[in-house]
Amino acid sequence: MTRPDVPIPESPQPPFPVEEHNVTVIAGFGRGSAELGIPTANISTKEVKQVTQLDPGVYFGWVKLHKKQDATHSDIKERESGKQVEYSYGLGLEEGKDLEVVLPTVMSIGWNPFYGNKEKAIELHIVHQFPKDFYGATVCFNVLGYIRPELNYTTKEALIKDIQTDIEIGIQTLNTPQYQKYKRL
Ligand code: ADP
Ligand code: RBF
Ligand code: MG
């Protein structure tokens, strides 16, 4: 399916900005990084209020990552698939570089039609190179605009290409003055 041409307004329009605070990063299926080369921080849908009410689709905004309060060591947990995953809670990330800084993000909200998920997922790809994973850390983020609906694809490569376009659109829009105003969380 080809992406529809969705115009992006010069400044955020209602219902945006939508903002969420202190939401935990949880483990998903583990395929964002492994299969697509595009990691997405999946967040606990139970901990968000307004964002679950948005239509499924691809969005952009700003995000800030925090180390889990009082975390002292990592834990090993199990994914739904049974595979093990390390919860580091943000330990090993650098304050002022990876943590506590406002970064651009593109988000996917919905059922990932290409994979046919059974549960609604909220996932954030953060435009930043992190030195390690941060399962169990928390995020504060805002959603400032809509990019496109979630689509199905015939190939993985077509999905990756569209996500790369989304990242470009997100970065470019967030660089404009009316969107820079919201670079505070
Ligand atoms: P999962 O299905 O468990 O979400 P992913 O392959 O999507 O697996 O990887 C997500 C994890 O990768 C995040 O939870 C986070 O710990 C880590 N990560 C590393 N870099 C990024 C990034 N730039 N954006 C989002 N998550 C990242
Ligand atoms: N999944 C889809 O099935 N269809 C999409 O159109 C789609 N768009 C996405 C756009 C962005 C910016 C991101 C970060 C993810 C998108 N995904 C989409 C989700 C993708 O399938 C998911 O991140 C991986 O399956 C890993 O969980
Ligand atoms: Mg993910």
PDB file of N, CA and C in Angstrom, residues 106-178:
ATOM      1  N   VAL A 106       9.610   9.396  16.723  1.00  0.00           N
ATOM      2  CA  VAL A 106       8.459   9.029  15.885  1.00  0.00           C
ATOM      3  C   VAL A 106       7.815   7.824  16.549  1.00  0.00           C
ATOM      4  N   MET A 107       6.492   7.819  16.541  1.00  0.00           N
ATOM      5  CA  MET A 107       5.758   6.814  17.303  1.00  0.00           C
ATOM      6  C   MET A 107       4.814   6.033  16.422  1.00  0.00           C
ATOM      7  N   SER A 108       4.612   4.791  16.789  1.00  0.00           N
ATOM      8  CA  SER A 108       3.619   3.962  16.113  1.00  0.00           C
ATOM      9  C   SER A 108       2.591   3.546  17.149  1.00  0.00           C
ATOM     10  N   ILE A 109       1.341   3.821  16.856  1.00  0.00           N
ATOM     11  CA  ILE A 109       0.255   3.442  17.761  1.00  0.00           C
ATOM     12  C   ILE A 109      -0.685   2.532  16.986  1.00  0.00           C
ATOM     13  N   GLY A 110      -0.873   1.311  17.476  1.00  0.00           N
ATOM     14  CA  GLY A 110      -1.812   0.427  16.795  1.00  0.00           C
ATOM     15  C   GLY A 110      -1.421  -1.024  16.825  1.00  0.00           C
ATOM     16  N   TRP A 111      -1.886  -1.737  15.843  1.00  0.00           N
ATOM     17  CA  TRP A 111      -1.788  -3.197  15.842  1.00  0.00           C
ATOM     18  C   TRP A 111      -0.745  -3.738  14.882  1.00  0.00           C
ATOM     19  N   ASN A 112       0.116  -2.879  14.355  1.00  0.00           N
ATOM     20  CA  ASN A 112       1.151  -3.313  13.415  1.00  0.00           C
ATOM     21  C   ASN A 112       0.595  -4.272  12.353  1.00  0.00           C
ATOM     22  N   PRO A 113      -0.232  -3.776  11.431  1.00  0.00           N
ATOM     23  CA  PRO A 113      -0.880  -4.656  10.454  1.00  0.00           C
ATOM     24  C   PRO A 113       0.075  -5.600   9.716  1.00  0.00           C
ATOM     25  N   PHE A 114       1.314  -5.157   9.522  1.00  0.00           N
ATOM     26  CA  PHE A 114       2.283  -6.016   8.820  1.00  0.00           C
ATOM     27  C   PHE A 114       2.544  -7.290   9.620  1.00  0.00           C
ATOM     28  N   TYR A 115       2.412  -7.210  10.932  1.00  0.00           N
ATOM     29  CA  TYR A 115       2.664  -8.372  11.794  1.00  0.00           C
ATOM     30  C   TYR A 115       1.383  -8.926  12.411  1.00  0.00           C
ATOM     31  N   GLY A 116       0.283  -8.165  12.323  1.00  0.00           N
ATOM     32  CA  GLY A 116      -0.986  -8.650  12.848  1.00  0.00           C
ATOM     33  C   GLY A 116      -0.999  -8.875  14.353  1.00  0.00           C
ATOM     34  N   ASN A 117      -0.502  -7.905  15.109  1.00  0.00           N
ATOM     35  CA  ASN A 117      -0.525  -8.017  16.586  1.00  0.00           C
ATOM     36  C   ASN A 117      -1.954  -8.138  17.107  1.00  0.00           C
ATOM     37  N   LYS A 118      -2.102  -8.774  18.251  1.00  0.00           N
ATOM     38  CA  LYS A 118      -3.435  -8.910  18.853  1.00  0.00           C
ATOM     39  C   LYS A 118      -3.720  -7.781  19.836  1.00  0.00           C
ATOM     40  N   GLU A 119      -2.661  -7.157  20.321  1.00  0.00           N
ATOM     41  CA  GLU A 119      -2.873  -6.067  21.277  1.00  0.00           C
ATOM     42  C   GLU A 119      -2.357  -4.755  20.709  1.00  0.00           C
ATOM     43  N   LYS A 120      -3.001  -3.684  21.107  1.00  0.00           N
ATOM     44  CA  LYS A 120      -2.582  -2.364  20.653  1.00  0.00           C
ATOM     45  C   LYS A 120      -1.242  -2.020  21.300  1.00  0.00           C
ATOM     46  N   ALA A 121      -0.298  -1.614  20.485  1.00  0.00           N
ATOM     47  CA  ALA A 121       1.023  -1.248  21.007  1.00  0.00           C
ATOM     48  C   ALA A 121       1.278   0.235  20.806  1.00  0.00           C
ATOM     49  N   ILE A 122       1.995   0.807  21.750  1.00  0.00           N
ATOM     50  CA  ILE A 122       2.494   2.177  21.598  1.00  0.00           C
ATOM     51  C   ILE A 122       4.012   2.071  21.647  1.00  0.00           C
ATOM     52  N   GLU A 123       4.654   2.462  20.560  1.00  0.00           N
ATOM     53  CA  GLU A 123       6.100   2.281  20.432  1.00  0.00           C
ATOM     54  C   GLU A 123       6.757   3.579  20.004  1.00  0.00           C
ATOM     55  N   LEU A 124       7.888   3.890  20.617  1.00  0.00           N
ATOM     56  CA  LEU A 124       8.616   5.110  20.279  1.00  0.00           C
ATOM     57  C   LEU A 124       9.987   4.768  19.712  1.00  0.00           C
ATOM     58  N   HIS A 125      10.241   5.189  18.485  1.00  0.00           N
ATOM     59  CA  HIS A 125      11.615   5.137  17.991  1.00  0.00           C
ATOM     60  C   HIS A 125      12.216   6.496  18.315  1.00  0.00           C
ATOM     61  N   ILE A 126      13.265   6.485  19.127  1.00  0.00           N
ATOM     62  CA  ILE A 126      13.901   7.741  19.533  1.00  0.00           C
ATOM     63  C   ILE A 126      15.074   8.008  18.599  1.00  0.00           C
ATOM     64  N   VAL A 127      15.130   9.223  18.069  1.00  0.00           N
ATOM     65  CA  VAL A 127      16.189   9.548  17.120  1.00  0.00           C
ATOM     66  C   VAL A 127      17.445   9.916  17.909  1.00  0.00           C
ATOM     67  N   HIS A 128      18.172   8.895  18.308  1.00  0.00           N
ATOM     68  CA  HIS A 128      19.360   9.051  19.145  1.00  0.00           C
ATOM     69  C   HIS A 128      20.075   7.709  19.182  1.00  0.00           C
ATOM     70  N   GLN A 129      21.397   7.752  19.270  1.00  0.00           N
ATOM     71  CA  GLN A 129      22.179   6.523  19.370  1.00  0.00           C
ATOM     72  C   GLN A 129      22.443   6.234  20.842  1.00  0.00           C
ATOM     73  N   PHE A 130      21.808   5.202  21.389  1.00  0.00           N
ATOM     74  CA  PHE A 130      22.010   4.852  22.795  1.00  0.00           C
ATOM     75  C   PHE A 130      23.109   3.802  22.924  1.00  0.00           C
ATOM     76  N   PRO A 131      23.942   3.903  23.979  1.00  0.00           N
ATOM     77  CA  PRO A 131      25.019   2.920  24.135  1.00  0.00           C
ATOM     78  C   PRO A 131      24.517   1.546  24.563  1.00  0.00           C
ATOM     79  N   LYS A 132      23.312   1.477  25.132  1.00  0.00           N
ATOM     80  CA  LYS A 132      22.735   0.171  25.489  1.00  0.00           C
ATOM     81  C   LYS A 132      21.221   0.285  25.666  1.00  0.00           C
ATOM     82  N   ASP A 133      20.575  -0.876  25.768  1.00  0.00           N
ATOM     83  CA  ASP A 133      19.115  -0.901  25.917  1.00  0.00           C
ATOM     84  C   ASP A 133      18.698  -0.367  27.280  1.00  0.00           C
ATOM     85  N   PHE A 134      17.428  -0.002  27.399  1.00  0.00           N
ATOM     86  CA  PHE A 134      16.972   0.639  28.648  1.00  0.00           C
ATOM     87  C   PHE A 134      15.579   0.168  29.057  1.00  0.00           C
ATOM     88  N   TYR A 135      15.344  -1.142  28.948  1.00  0.00           N
ATOM     89  CA  TYR A 135      14.064  -1.689  29.419  1.00  0.00           C
ATOM     90  C   TYR A 135      13.885  -1.347  30.900  1.00  0.00           C
ATOM     91  N   GLY A 136      12.682  -0.953  31.283  1.00  0.00           N
ATOM     92  CA  GLY A 136      12.398  -0.631  32.681  1.00  0.00           C
ATOM     93  C   GLY A 136      12.638   0.826  33.029  1.00  0.00           C
ATOM     94  N   ALA A 137      13.252   1.579  32.114  1.00  0.00           N
ATOM     95  CA  ALA A 137      13.401   3.032  32.327  1.00  0.00           C
ATOM     96  C   ALA A 137      12.030   3.672  32.104  1.00  0.00           C
ATOM     97  N   THR A 138      11.908   4.962  32.362  1.00  0.00           N
ATOM     98  CA  THR A 138      10.624   5.618  32.104  1.00  0.00           C
ATOM     99  C   THR A 138      10.807   6.759  31.100  1.00  0.00           C
ATOM    100  N   VAL A 139       9.719   7.071  30.403  1.00  0.00           N
ATOM    101  CA  VAL A 139       9.744   8.176  29.441  1.00  0.00           C
ATOM    102  C   VAL A 139       8.644   9.184  29.742  1.00  0.00           C
ATOM    103  N   CYS A 140       8.964  10.441  29.443  1.00  0.00           N
ATOM    104  CA  CYS A 140       7.956  11.487  29.365  1.00  0.00           C
ATOM    105  C   CYS A 140       7.973  11.899  27.897  1.00  0.00           C
ATOM    106  N   PHE A 141       6.829  12.091  27.293  1.00  0.00           N
ATOM    107  CA  PHE A 141       6.823  12.478  25.882  1.00  0.00           C
ATOM    108  C   PHE A 141       5.580  13.274  25.520  1.00  0.00           C
ATOM    109  N   ASN A 142       5.701  14.025  24.434  1.00  0.00           N
ATOM    110  CA  ASN A 142       4.508  14.668  23.897  1.00  0.00           C
ATOM    111  C   ASN A 142       4.296  14.214  22.457  1.00  0.00           C
ATOM    112  N   VAL A 143       3.062  14.281  22.018  1.00  0.00           N
ATOM    113  CA  VAL A 143       2.710  13.975  20.638  1.00  0.00           C
ATOM    114  C   VAL A 143       2.252  15.288  20.033  1.00  0.00           C
ATOM    115  N   LEU A 144       2.889  15.682  18.927  1.00  0.00           N
ATOM    116  CA  LEU A 144       2.601  17.000  18.348  1.00  0.00           C
ATOM    117  C   LEU A 144       1.910  16.937  16.997  1.00  0.00           C
ATOM    118  N   GLY A 145       1.923  15.762  16.376  1.00  0.00           N
ATOM    119  CA  GLY A 145       1.271  15.685  15.063  1.00  0.00           C
ATOM    120  C   GLY A 145       1.197  14.274  14.525  1.00  0.00           C
ATOM    121  N   TYR A 146       0.353  14.144  13.513  1.00  0.00           N
ATOM    122  CA  TYR A 146       0.050  12.866  12.872  1.00  0.00           C
ATOM    123  C   TYR A 146       0.773  12.800  11.539  1.00  0.00           C
ATOM    124  N   ILE A 147       1.397  11.693  11.249  1.00  0.00           N
ATOM    125  CA  ILE A 147       2.110  11.547   9.965  1.00  0.00           C
ATOM    126  C   ILE A 147       1.305  10.736   8.949  1.00  0.00           C
ATOM    127  N   ARG A 148       0.774   9.592   9.365  1.00  0.00           N
ATOM    128  CA  ARG A 148       0.048   8.727   8.413  1.00  0.00           C
ATOM    129  C   ARG A 148      -0.633   7.588   9.156  1.00  0.00           C
ATOM    130  N   PRO A 149      -1.560   6.880   8.482  1.00  0.00           N
ATOM    131  CA  PRO A 149      -2.163   5.701   9.107  1.00  0.00           C
ATOM    132  C   PRO A 149      -1.175   4.540   9.117  1.00  0.00           C
ATOM    133  N   GLU A 150      -1.416   3.557   9.950  1.00  0.00           N
ATOM    134  CA  GLU A 150      -0.629   2.317   9.904  1.00  0.00           C
ATOM    135  C   GLU A 150      -1.035   1.552   8.665  1.00  0.00           C
ATOM    136  N   LEU A 151      -0.056   1.024   7.955  1.00  0.00           N
ATOM    137  CA  LEU A 151      -0.344   0.333   6.698  1.00  0.00           C
ATOM    138  C   LEU A 151       0.156  -1.095   6.742  1.00  0.00           C
ATOM    139  N   ASN A 152      -0.375  -1.893   5.810  1.00  0.00           N
ATOM    140  CA  ASN A 152       0.175  -3.222   5.637  1.00  0.00           C
ATOM    141  C   ASN A 152       1.151  -3.148   4.456  1.00  0.00           C
ATOM    142  N   TYR A 153       2.103  -4.042   4.407  1.00  0.00           N
ATOM    143  CA  TYR A 153       3.107  -4.012   3.347  1.00  0.00           C
ATOM    144  C   TYR A 153       3.293  -5.412   2.798  1.00  0.00           C
ATOM    145  N   THR A 154       3.788  -5.473   1.557  1.00  0.00           N
ATOM    146  CA  THR A 154       4.053  -6.802   1.005  1.00  0.00           C
ATOM    147  C   THR A 154       5.456  -7.261   1.378  1.00  0.00           C
ATOM    148  N   THR A 155       6.345  -6.298   1.655  1.00  0.00           N
ATOM    149  CA  THR A 155       7.703  -6.692   2.048  1.00  0.00           C
ATOM    150  C   THR A 155       8.159  -5.882   3.260  1.00  0.00           C
ATOM    151  N   LYS A 156       9.083  -6.484   3.989  1.00  0.00           N
ATOM    152  CA  LYS A 156       9.704  -5.841   5.143  1.00  0.00           C
ATOM    153  C   LYS A 156      10.451  -4.579   4.703  1.00  0.00           C
ATOM    154  N   GLU A 157      11.079  -4.668   3.523  1.00  0.00           N
ATOM    155  CA  GLU A 157      11.872  -3.544   3.011  1.00  0.00           C
ATOM    156  C   GLU A 157      10.994  -2.309   2.771  1.00  0.00           C
ATOM    157  N   ALA A 158       9.770  -2.544   2.304  1.00  0.00           N
ATOM    158  CA  ALA A 158       8.851  -1.419   2.053  1.00  0.00           C
ATOM    159  C   ALA A 158       8.444  -0.757   3.370  1.00  0.00           C
ATOM    160  N   LEU A 159       8.236  -1.562   4.417  1.00  0.00           N
ATOM    161  CA  LEU A 159       7.921  -1.024   5.745  1.00  0.00           C
ATOM    162  C   LEU A 159       9.099  -0.198   6.268  1.00  0.00           C
ATOM    163  N   ILE A 160      10.305  -0.735   6.143  1.00  0.00           N
ATOM    164  CA  ILE A 160      11.506  -0.020   6.619  1.00  0.00           C
ATOM    165  C   ILE A 160      11.649   1.321   5.889  1.00  0.00           C
ATOM    166  N   LYS A 161      11.413   1.311   4.586  1.00  0.00           N
ATOM    167  CA  LYS A 161      11.567   2.533   3.794  1.00  0.00           C
ATOM    168  C   LYS A 161      10.578   3.601   4.269  1.00  0.00           C
ATOM    169  N   ASP A 162       9.332   3.194   4.528  1.00  0.00           N
ATOM    170  CA  ASP A 162       8.334   4.157   4.994  1.00  0.00           C
ATOM    171  C   ASP A 162       8.673   4.681   6.388  1.00  0.00           C
ATOM    172  N   ILE A 163       9.206   3.809   7.254  1.00  0.00           N
ATOM    173  CA  ILE A 163       9.586   4.278   8.594  1.00  0.00           C
ATOM    174  C   ILE A 163      10.719   5.300   8.471  1.00  0.00           C
ATOM    175  N   GLN A 164      11.645   5.050   7.528  1.00  0.00           N
ATOM    176  CA  GLN A 164      12.736   6.017   7.344  1.00  0.00           C
ATOM    177  C   GLN A 164      12.198   7.362   6.858  1.00  0.00           C
ATOM    178  N   THR A 165      11.193   7.314   6.000  1.00  0.00           N
ATOM    179  CA  THR A 165      10.551   8.561   5.555  1.00  0.00           C
ATOM    180  C   THR A 165       9.877   9.257   6.739  1.00  0.00           C
ATOM    181  N   ASP A 166       9.207   8.482   7.599  1.00  0.00           N
ATOM    182  CA  ASP A 166       8.562   9.051   8.794  1.00  0.00           C
ATOM    183  C   ASP A 166       9.596   9.760   9.672  1.00  0.00           C
ATOM    184  N   ILE A 167      10.750   9.127   9.837  1.00  0.00           N
ATOM    185  CA  ILE A 167      11.805   9.713  10.677  1.00  0.00           C
ATOM    186  C   ILE A 167      12.243  11.055  10.083  1.00  0.00           C
ATOM    187  N   GLU A 168      12.427  11.094   8.762  1.00  0.00           N
ATOM    188  CA  GLU A 168      12.812  12.338   8.081  1.00  0.00           C
ATOM    189  C   GLU A 168      11.754  13.434   8.291  1.00  0.00           C
ATOM    190  N   ILE A 169      10.488  13.059   8.112  1.00  0.00           N
ATOM    191  CA  ILE A 169       9.390  14.028   8.276  1.00  0.00           C
ATOM    192  C   ILE A 169       9.367  14.539   9.714  1.00  0.00           C
ATOM    193  N   GLY A 170       9.508  13.615  10.667  1.00  0.00           N
ATOM    194  CA  GLY A 170       9.505  13.981  12.085  1.00  0.00           C
ATOM    195  C   GLY A 170      10.621  14.950  12.413  1.00  0.00           C
ATOM    196  N   ILE A 171      11.833  14.615  12.013  1.00  0.00           N
ATOM    197  CA  ILE A 171      12.999  15.467  12.313  1.00  0.00           C
ATOM    198  C   ILE A 171      12.813  16.853  11.698  1.00  0.00           C
ATOM    199  N   GLN A 172      12.423  16.885  10.432  1.00  0.00           N
ATOM    200  CA  GLN A 172      12.277  18.181   9.741  1.00  0.00           C
ATOM    201  C   GLN A 172      11.224  19.055  10.401  1.00  0.00           C
ATOM    202  N   THR A 173      10.100  18.444  10.754  1.00  0.00           N
ATOM    203  CA  THR A 173       9.021  19.233  11.359  1.00  0.00           C
ATOM    204  C   THR A 173       9.428  19.726  12.740  1.00  0.00           C
ATOM    205  N   LEU A 174      10.060  18.853  13.526  1.00  0.00           N
ATOM    206  CA  LEU A 174      10.460  19.234  14.889  1.00  0.00           C
ATOM    207  C   LEU A 174      11.516  20.333  14.879  1.00  0.00           C
ATOM    208  N   ASN A 175      12.183  20.500  13.749  1.00  0.00           N
ATOM    209  CA  ASN A 175      13.193  21.550  13.622  1.00  0.00           C
ATOM    210  C   ASN A 175      12.605  22.926  13.376  1.00  0.00           C
ATOM    211  N   THR A 176      11.304  23.001  13.103  1.00  0.00           N
ATOM    212  CA  THR A 176      10.694  24.301  12.798  1.00  0.00           C
ATOM    213  C   THR A 176      10.265  25.005  14.099  1.00  0.00           C
ATOM    214  N   PRO A 177      10.252  26.359  14.097  1.00  0.00           N
ATOM    215  CA  PRO A 177      10.040  27.138  15.327  1.00  0.00           C
ATOM    216  C   PRO A 177       8.782  26.760  16.114  1.00  0.00           C
ATOM    217  N   GLN A 178       7.670  26.542  15.427  1.00  0.00           N
ATOM    218  CA  GLN A 178       6.406  26.251  16.123  1.00  0.00           C
ATOM    219  C   GLN A 178       6.423  24.902  16.841  1.00  0.00           C
TER     220      GLN A 178
END
